[in-house]
Coordinates of C-alpha atoms in Angstrom, one line a residue:
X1 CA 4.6 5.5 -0.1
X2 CA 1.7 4.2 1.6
X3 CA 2.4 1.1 3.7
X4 CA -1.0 -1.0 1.9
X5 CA 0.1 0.4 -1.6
X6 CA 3.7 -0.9 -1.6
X7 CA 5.0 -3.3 -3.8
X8 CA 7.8 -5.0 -2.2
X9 CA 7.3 -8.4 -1.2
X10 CA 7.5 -10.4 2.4
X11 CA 11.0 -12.0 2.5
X12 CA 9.7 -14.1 5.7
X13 CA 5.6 -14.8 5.3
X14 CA 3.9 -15.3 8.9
X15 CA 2.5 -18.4 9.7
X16 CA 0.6 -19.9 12.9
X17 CA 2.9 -23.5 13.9
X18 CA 0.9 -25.5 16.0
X19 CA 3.7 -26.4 18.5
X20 CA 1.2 -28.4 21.0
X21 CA 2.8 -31.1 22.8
X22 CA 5.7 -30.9 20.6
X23 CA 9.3 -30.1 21.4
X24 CA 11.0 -26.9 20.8
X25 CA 14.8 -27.0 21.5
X26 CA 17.0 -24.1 22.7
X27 CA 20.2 -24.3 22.7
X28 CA 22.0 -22.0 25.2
X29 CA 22.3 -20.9 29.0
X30 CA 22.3 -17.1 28.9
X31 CA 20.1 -14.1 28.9
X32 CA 19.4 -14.8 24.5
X33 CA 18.3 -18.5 25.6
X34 CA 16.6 -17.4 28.9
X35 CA 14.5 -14.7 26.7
X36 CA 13.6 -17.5 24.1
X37 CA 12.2 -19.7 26.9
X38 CA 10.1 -17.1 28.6
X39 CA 8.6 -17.0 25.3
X40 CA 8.0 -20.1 24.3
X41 CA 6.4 -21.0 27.8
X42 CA 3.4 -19.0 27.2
X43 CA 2.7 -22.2 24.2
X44 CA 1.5 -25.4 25.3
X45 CA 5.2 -26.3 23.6
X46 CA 7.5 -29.2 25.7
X47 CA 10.5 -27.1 26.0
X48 CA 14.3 -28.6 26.2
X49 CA 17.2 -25.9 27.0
X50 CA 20.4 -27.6 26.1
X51 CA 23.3 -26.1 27.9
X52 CA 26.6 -27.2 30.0
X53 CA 26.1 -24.2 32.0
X54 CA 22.9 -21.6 33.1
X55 CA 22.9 -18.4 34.5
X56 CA 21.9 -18.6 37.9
X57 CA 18.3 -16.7 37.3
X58 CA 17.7 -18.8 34.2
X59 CA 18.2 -22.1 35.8
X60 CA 16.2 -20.9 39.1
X61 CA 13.2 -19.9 36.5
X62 CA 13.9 -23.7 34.9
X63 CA 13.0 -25.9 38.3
X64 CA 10.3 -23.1 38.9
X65 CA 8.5 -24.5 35.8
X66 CA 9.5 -27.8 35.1
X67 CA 11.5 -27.4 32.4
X68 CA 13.6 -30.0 30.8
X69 CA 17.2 -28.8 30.8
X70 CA 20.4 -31.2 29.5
X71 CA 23.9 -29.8 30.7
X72 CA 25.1 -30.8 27.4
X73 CA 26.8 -29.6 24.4
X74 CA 23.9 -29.4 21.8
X75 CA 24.5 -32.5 19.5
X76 CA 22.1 -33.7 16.8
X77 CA 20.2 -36.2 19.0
X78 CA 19.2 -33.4 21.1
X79 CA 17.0 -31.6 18.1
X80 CA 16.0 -34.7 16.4
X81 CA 12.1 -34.4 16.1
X82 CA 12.0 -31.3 16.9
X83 CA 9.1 -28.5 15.7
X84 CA 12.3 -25.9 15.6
X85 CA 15.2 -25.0 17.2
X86 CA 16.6 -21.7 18.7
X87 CA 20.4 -21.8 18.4
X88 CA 21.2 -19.0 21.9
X89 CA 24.6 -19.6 22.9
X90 CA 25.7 -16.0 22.8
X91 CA 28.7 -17.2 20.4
X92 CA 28.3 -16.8 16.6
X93 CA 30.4 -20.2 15.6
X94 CA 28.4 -22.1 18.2
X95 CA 25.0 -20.7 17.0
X96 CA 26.3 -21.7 13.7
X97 CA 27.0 -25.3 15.0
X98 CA 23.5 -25.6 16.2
X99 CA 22.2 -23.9 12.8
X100 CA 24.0 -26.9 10.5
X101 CA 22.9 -29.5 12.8
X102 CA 19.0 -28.4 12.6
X103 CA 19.1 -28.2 9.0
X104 CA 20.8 -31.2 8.5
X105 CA 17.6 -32.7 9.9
X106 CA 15.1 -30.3 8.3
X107 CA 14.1 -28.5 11.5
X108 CA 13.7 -24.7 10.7
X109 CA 16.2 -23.1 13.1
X110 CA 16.6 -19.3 15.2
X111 CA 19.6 -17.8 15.5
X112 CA 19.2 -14.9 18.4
X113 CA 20.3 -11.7 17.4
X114 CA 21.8 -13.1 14.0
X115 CA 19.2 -12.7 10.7
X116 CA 21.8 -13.6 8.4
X117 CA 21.6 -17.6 9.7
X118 CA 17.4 -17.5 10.2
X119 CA 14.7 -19.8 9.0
X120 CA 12.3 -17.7 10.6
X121 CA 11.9 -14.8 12.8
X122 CA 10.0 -14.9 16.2
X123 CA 7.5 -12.0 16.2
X124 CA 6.3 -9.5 19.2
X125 CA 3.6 -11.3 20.2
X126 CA 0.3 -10.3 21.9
X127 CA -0.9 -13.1 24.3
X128 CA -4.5 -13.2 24.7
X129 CA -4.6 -16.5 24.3
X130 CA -6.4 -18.2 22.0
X131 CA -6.3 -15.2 20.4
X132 CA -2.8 -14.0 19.5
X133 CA -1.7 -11.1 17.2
X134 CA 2.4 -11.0 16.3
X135 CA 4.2 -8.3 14.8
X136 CA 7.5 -8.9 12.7
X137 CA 10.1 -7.3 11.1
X138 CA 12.0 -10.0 9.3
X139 CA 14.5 -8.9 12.0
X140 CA 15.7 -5.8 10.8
X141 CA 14.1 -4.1 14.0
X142 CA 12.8 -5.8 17.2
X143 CA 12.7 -2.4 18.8
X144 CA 10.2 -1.2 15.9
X145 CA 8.1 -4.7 16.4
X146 CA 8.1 -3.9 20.3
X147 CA 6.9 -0.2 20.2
X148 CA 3.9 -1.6 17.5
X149 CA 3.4 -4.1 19.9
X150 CA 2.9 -1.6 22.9
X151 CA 0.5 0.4 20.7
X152 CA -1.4 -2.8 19.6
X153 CA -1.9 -4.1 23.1
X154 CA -3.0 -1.0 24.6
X155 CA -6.1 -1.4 21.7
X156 CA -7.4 -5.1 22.7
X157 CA -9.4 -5.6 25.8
X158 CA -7.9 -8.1 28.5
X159 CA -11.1 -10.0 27.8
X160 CA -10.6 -10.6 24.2
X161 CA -9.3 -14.0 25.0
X162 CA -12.1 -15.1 27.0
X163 CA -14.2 -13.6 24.3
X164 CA -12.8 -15.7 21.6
X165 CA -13.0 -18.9 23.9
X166 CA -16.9 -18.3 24.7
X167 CA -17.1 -17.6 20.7
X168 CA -15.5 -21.4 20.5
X169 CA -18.2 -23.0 22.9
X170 CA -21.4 -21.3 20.6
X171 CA -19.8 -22.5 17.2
X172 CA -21.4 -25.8 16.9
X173 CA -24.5 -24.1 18.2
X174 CA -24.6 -21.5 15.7
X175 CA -23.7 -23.3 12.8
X176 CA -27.2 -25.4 13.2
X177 CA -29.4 -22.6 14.3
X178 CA -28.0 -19.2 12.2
X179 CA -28.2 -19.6 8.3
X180 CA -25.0 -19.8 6.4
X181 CA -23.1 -17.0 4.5
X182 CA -24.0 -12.7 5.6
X183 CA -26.4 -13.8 8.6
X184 CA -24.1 -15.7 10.1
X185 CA -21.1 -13.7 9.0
X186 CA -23.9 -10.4 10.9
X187 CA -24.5 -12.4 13.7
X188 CA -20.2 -12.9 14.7
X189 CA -19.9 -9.1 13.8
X190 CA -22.7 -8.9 16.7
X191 CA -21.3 -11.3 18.9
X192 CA -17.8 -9.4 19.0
X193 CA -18.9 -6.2 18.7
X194 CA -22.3 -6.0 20.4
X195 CA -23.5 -6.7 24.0
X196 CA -21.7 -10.0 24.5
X197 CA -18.4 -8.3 24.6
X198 CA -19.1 -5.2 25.6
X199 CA -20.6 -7.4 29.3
X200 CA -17.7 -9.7 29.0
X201 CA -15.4 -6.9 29.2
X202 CA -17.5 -5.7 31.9
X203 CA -16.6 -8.9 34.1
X204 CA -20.6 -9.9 33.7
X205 CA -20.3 -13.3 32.5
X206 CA -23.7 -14.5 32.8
X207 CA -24.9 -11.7 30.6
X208 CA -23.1 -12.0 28.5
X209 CA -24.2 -15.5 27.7
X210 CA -27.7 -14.0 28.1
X211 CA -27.0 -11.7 24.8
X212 CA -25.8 -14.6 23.2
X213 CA -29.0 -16.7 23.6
X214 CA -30.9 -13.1 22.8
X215 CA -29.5 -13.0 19.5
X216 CA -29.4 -17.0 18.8
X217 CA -33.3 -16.2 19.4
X218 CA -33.7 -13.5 17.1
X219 CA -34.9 -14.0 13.5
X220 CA -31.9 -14.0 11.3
X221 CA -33.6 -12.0 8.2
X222 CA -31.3 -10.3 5.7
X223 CA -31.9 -7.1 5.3
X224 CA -29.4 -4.6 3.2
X225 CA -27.9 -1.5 4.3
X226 CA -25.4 0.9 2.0
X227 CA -23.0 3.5 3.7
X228 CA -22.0 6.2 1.0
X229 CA -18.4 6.5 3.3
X230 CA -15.9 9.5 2.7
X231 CA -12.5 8.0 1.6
X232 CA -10.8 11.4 2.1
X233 CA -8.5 12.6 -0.1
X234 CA -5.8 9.0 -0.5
X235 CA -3.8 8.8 2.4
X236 CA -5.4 5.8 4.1
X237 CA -4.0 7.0 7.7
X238 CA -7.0 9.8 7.1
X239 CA -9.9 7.5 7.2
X240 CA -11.9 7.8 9.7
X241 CA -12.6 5.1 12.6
X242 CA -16.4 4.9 11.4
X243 CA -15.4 4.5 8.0
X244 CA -12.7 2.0 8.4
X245 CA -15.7 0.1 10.4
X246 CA -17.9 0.1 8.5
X247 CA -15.1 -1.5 5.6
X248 CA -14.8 -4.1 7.5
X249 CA -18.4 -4.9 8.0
X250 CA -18.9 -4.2 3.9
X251 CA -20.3 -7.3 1.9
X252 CA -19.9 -5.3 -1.3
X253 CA -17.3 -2.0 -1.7
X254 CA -18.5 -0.2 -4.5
X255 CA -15.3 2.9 -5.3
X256 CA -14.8 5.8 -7.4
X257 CA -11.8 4.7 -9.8
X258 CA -9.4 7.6 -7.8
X259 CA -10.0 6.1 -4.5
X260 CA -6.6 4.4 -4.1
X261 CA -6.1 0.5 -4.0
X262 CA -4.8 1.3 -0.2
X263 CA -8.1 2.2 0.9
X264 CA -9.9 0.0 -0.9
X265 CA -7.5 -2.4 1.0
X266 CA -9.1 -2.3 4.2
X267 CA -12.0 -3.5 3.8
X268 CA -12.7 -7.4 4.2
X269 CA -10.8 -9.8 2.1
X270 CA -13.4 -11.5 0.8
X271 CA -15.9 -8.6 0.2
X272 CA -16.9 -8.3 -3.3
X273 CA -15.3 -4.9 -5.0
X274 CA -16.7 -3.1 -7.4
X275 CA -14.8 -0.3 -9.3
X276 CA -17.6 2.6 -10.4
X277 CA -15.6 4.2 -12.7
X278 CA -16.2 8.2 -12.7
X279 CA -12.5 8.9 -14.0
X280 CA -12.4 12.0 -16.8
X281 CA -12.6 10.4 -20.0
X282 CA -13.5 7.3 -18.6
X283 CA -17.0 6.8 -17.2
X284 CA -17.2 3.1 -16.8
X285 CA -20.9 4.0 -15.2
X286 CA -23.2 6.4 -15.2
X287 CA -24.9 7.7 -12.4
X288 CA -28.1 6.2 -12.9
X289 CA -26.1 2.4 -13.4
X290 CA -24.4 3.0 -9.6
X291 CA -27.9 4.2 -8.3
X292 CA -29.2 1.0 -9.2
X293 CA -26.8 -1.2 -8.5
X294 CA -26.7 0.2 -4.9
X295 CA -30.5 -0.3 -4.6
X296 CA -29.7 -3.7 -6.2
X297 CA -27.2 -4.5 -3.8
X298 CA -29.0 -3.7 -0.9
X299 CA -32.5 -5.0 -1.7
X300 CA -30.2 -8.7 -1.6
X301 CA -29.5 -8.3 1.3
X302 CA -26.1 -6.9 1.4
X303 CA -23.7 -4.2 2.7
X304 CA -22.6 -2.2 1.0
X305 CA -19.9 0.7 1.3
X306 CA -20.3 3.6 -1.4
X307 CA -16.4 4.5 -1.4
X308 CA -16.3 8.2 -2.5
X309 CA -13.8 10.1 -2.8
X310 CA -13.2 13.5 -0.3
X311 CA -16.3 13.5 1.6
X312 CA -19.3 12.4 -0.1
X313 CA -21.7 15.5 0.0
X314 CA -19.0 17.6 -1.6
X315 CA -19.2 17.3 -5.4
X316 CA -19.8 13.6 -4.6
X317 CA -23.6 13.4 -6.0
X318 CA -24.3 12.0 -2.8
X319 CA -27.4 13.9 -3.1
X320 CA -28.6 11.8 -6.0
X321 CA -27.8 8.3 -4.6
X322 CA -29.3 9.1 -1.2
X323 CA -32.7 10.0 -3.1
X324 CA -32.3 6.3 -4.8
X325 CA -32.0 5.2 -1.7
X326 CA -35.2 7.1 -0.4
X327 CA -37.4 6.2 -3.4
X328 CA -36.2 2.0 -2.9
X329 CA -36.8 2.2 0.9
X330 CA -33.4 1.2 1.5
X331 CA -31.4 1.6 5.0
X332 CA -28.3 4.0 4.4
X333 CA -26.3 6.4 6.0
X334 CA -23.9 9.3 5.5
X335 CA -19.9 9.0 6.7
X336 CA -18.0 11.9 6.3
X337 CA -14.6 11.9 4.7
X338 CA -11.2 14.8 5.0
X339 CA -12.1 17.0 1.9
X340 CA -9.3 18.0 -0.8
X341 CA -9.6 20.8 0.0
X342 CA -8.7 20.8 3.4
X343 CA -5.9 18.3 3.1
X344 CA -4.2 20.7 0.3
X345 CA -5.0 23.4 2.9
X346 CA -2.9 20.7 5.0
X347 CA -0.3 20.6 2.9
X348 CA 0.4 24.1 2.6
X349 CA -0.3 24.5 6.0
X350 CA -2.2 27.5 5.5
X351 CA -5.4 28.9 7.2
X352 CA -8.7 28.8 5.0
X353 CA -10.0 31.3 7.0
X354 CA -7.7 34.0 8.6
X355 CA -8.8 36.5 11.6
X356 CA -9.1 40.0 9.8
X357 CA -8.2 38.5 6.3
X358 CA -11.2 35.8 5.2
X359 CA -14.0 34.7 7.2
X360 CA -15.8 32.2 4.7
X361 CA -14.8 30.1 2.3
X362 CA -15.9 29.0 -1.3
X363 CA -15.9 25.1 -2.5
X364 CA -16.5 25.3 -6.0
X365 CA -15.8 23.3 -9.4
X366 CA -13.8 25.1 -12.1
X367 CA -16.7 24.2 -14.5
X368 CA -19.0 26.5 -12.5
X369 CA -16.7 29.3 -14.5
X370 CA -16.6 28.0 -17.9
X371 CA -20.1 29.5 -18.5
X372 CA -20.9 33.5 -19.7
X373 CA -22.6 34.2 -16.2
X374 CA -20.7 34.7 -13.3
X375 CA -21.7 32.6 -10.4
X376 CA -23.2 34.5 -7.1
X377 CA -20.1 33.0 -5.1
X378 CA -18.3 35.1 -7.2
X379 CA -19.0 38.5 -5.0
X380 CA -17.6 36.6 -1.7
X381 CA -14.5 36.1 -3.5
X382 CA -13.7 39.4 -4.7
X383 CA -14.9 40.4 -0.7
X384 CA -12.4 38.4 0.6
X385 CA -13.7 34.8 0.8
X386 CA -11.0 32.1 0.0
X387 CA -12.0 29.8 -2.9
X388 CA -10.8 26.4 -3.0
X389 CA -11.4 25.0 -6.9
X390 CA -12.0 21.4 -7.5
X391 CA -11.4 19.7 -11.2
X392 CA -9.9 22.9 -12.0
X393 CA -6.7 22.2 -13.6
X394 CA -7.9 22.0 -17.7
X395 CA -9.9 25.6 -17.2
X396 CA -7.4 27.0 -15.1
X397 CA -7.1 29.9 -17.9
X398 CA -10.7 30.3 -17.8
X399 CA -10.9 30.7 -13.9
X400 CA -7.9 33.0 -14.0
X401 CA -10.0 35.3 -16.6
X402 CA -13.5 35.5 -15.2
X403 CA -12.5 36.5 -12.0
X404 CA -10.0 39.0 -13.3
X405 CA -12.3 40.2 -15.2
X406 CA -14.8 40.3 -12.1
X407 CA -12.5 42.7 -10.0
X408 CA -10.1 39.8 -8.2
X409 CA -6.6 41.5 -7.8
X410 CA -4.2 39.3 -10.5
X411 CA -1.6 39.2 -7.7
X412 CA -3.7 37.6 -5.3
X413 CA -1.9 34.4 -3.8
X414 CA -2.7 31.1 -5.3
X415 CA -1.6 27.6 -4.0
X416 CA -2.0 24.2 -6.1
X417 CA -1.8 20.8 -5.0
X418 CA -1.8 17.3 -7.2
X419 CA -3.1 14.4 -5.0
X420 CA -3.3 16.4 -1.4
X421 CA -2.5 14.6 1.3
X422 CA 0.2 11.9 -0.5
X423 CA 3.8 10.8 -0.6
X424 CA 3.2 11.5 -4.4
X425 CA 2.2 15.3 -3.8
X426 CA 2.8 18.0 -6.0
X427 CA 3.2 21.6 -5.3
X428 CA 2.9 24.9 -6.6
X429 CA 2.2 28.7 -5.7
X430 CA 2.0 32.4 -7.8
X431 CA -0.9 34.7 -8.1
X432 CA -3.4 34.8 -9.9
X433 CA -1.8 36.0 -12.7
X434 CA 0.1 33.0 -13.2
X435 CA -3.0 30.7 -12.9
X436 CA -2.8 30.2 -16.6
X437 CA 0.2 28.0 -16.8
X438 CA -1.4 24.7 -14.6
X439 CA -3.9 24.4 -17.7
X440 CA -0.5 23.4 -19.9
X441 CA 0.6 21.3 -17.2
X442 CA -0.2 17.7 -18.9
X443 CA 2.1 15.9 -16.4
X444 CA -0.8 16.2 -14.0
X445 CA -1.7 13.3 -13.9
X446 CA -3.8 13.4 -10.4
X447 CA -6.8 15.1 -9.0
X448 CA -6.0 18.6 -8.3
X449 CA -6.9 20.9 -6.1
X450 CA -6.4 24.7 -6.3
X451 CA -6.9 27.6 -3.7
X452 CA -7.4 31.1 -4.6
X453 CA -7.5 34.0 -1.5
X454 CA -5.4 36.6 0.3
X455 CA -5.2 34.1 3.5
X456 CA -3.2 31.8 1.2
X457 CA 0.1 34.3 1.5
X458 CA -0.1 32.7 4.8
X459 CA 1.1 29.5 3.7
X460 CA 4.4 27.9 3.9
X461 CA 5.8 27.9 0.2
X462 CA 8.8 26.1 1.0
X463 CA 8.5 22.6 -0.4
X464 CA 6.3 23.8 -3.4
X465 CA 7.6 25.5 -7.2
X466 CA 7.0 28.5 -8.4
X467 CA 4.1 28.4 -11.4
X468 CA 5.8 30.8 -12.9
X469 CA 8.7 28.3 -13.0
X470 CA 6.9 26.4 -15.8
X471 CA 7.5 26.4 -19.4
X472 CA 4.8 25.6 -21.2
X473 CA 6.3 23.2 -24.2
X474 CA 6.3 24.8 -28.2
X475 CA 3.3 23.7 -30.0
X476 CA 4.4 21.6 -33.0
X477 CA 4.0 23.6 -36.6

């Protein structure tokens, strides 16, 4: 299941303590306490390691920063007004000790290595101080929380913390001279992701301050911009960087109703969402309404993403809102998504094209079928051309029949996928033949994609059923 679309619930939430100037107790002398400390040092924390004995590199590193250290056994005096105590003996009944005597005076309390007797969990952390980005686990795996860590770090500059600070020395400034609300929301968005960092983390310092007073100086007019972004096919992972972006920068997300809450997800917090509807049987808008309410949207002053589903200039009447955009004279742009059909291509891992087999490929709509003439494309499938079907499943007898009835051998290989590209995915393979039986298939319940051609007897049909497997229920007298 997807990690954003999960239901389960944080058993420890994460919280920022400010632990400035205030004490933070560990109780121990070996390598548990000694790791504890070397943490804690990087806060501006006063640090007390209370211990009858230290290891001889632990109490070396103690006089080398000028930490407190008591050779005592921990007692309640010790963690009295304490911000929180790490109990790091080493010894389970003596970490349990410490445990009772922090909560007996209401100071959450760490027990190294032993979840079961936690208040709270120290994260992974990323220093780049003031910025700081932990990962945790609830303690079920520090090794997990370390190797998101490594990836994490790798991803942030070494100047994001000197970034952040020079942010903190314009705030006063910009909060007089840059309007409130999506300019000064667009001029932070610049800040970090403009010039000024990009010097900063070119060691030019002074500018970098330059581009600061550059865009202090510029005229802070609001003007809209809409993004009509690809959401692929549901699994979040196949966003693209662009896209995800481009979510973050959104003041407005307006989404197809089958774009998953996942994706929707990663856009800001507090960016307005809009749900456009466009599921079968329940159009909630009609074109013309999301045509206007992007122009609407946009003329205000806002961005906006257009969340589509698959890639938005396939079977995504992108065409249509672009030309509202056109006619308004509003700003947009075009981000392509994964296509279903490539991510049910994916799934099967089969070739949509196949040296000496198919050399183009068909994206049509099963409704392009329903009709008494046959469609041009038609000729390339009975060539040879693989055909991948969108919104095919309740004409899948129809489809079946006309190109049969065109020439298309019945026992040419057909593979069918429900929600490509998800945990949730559904497969299925036959021929042609056995096309037929998805239509009766009203467990369906997702979007679902269907590829017709001989290069799909190239695809691995071990994790999907037989169509021919399904029977279709009795019809009630």
């Amino acid at each position: 299941m997807p990690f954003a679309s999960q239901s389960t619930k944080l058993n420890a939430f994460p919280f920022f303590l400010k632990v400035a100037g205030r004490c933070v107790v560990i109780a121990g002398g070996g390598d548990e306490a000694f790791a504890k400390a070397r943490l804690m040092v990087q806060s501006s924390a006063e640090l007390l390691i209370v211990a009858p004995e230290l290891e001889s590199d632990f109490a070396a590193w103690i006089a080398q920063n000028s930490v407190r250290h008591l050779a005592l056994e921990p007692t309640a005096e010790h963690l009295r007004g304490a911000v929180v105590v790490f109990a790091a003996t080493g010894e389970k009944e003596a970490d349990r000790a410490v445990v009772d005597l922090a909560r007996a005076l209401g100071v959450p309390v760490n027990a190294v290595d032993r979840p079961d007797l936690c208040d709270f969990f120290t994260p992974a952390l990323i220093n780049r101080a003031p910025v700081a980005v932990a990962i945790g686990t609830e303690g079920a795996g520090p090794v997990l929380a370390q190797m998101i860590r490594a990836k994490i770090d790798a991803l942030l500059p070494p100047s994001l913390g000197r970034l952040a600070t020079m942010a903190a020395s314009y705030r006063h400034r910009v909060e007089h001279v840059v309007p409130r609300g999506n300019a000064r929301r667009r001029f932070w968005s610049d800040f970090f992701d403009g010039k000024p960092a990009q010097l900063l983390e070119r060691g030019q310092a002074d500018a970098s301050h330059a581009a600061v007073h550059a865009l202090l100086a510029e005229r802070h007019e609001i003007t809209g911009h809409v993004a009509l972004v690809g959401a692929g096919p549901g699994a979040e992972d196949l966003l693209t960087l662009r896209a995800q972006r481009l979510l973050m920068q959104a003041d407005v997300i307006v989404h197809d109703a089958l774009v998953p809450e996942a994706v929707v997800a990663m856009g800001r917090r507090d960016a307005e969402r809009i749900a456009a509807g466009k599921r079968k049987g329940c159009h909630s808008r009609s074109q013309g309404e999301i045509n206007d309410l992007l122009v609407e949207l946009a003329k205000g002053g806002k961005r906006v993403v257009r969340l589509k589903c698959g890639d938005p200039l396939i079977f995504g009447r992108a065409g249509e809102e672009m030309q509202a955009m056109r006619d308004a004279g509003v700003s947009y742009e075009v981000v392509p998504g994964v296509t279903s059909a490539f991510a049910a291509a994916a799934d099967f891992e089969l070739p949509l094209t196949l040296r000496g087999v198919s050399s183009s490929i068909v994206f049509t709509t099963g409704h392009d079928l329903r009709g008494k003439v046959l469609p041009d494309w038609a000729k390339l499938a009975i060539g040879g051309a693989t055909v991948a079907v969108y919104m095919g499943r309740s004409i899948a007898a129809d489809v079946a029949e006309r190109l049969m009835a065109a020439g298309l051998a019945s026992d040419t290989a057909v593979a069918v996928v429900e929600n490509a590209s998800q945990s949730g995915r559904r497969m299925f393979h036959g021929t042609l033949a056995d096309l037929p039986s998805l239509q009766a298939r009203t467990d369906l319940t997702g979007p679902v994609m269907t590829i017709i051609g001989d290069a799909v007897a190239g695809a691995n049909f071990h994790k999907s059923t037989p169509l021919s497997a399904h029977i279709p229920a009795p019809v009630a007298a």
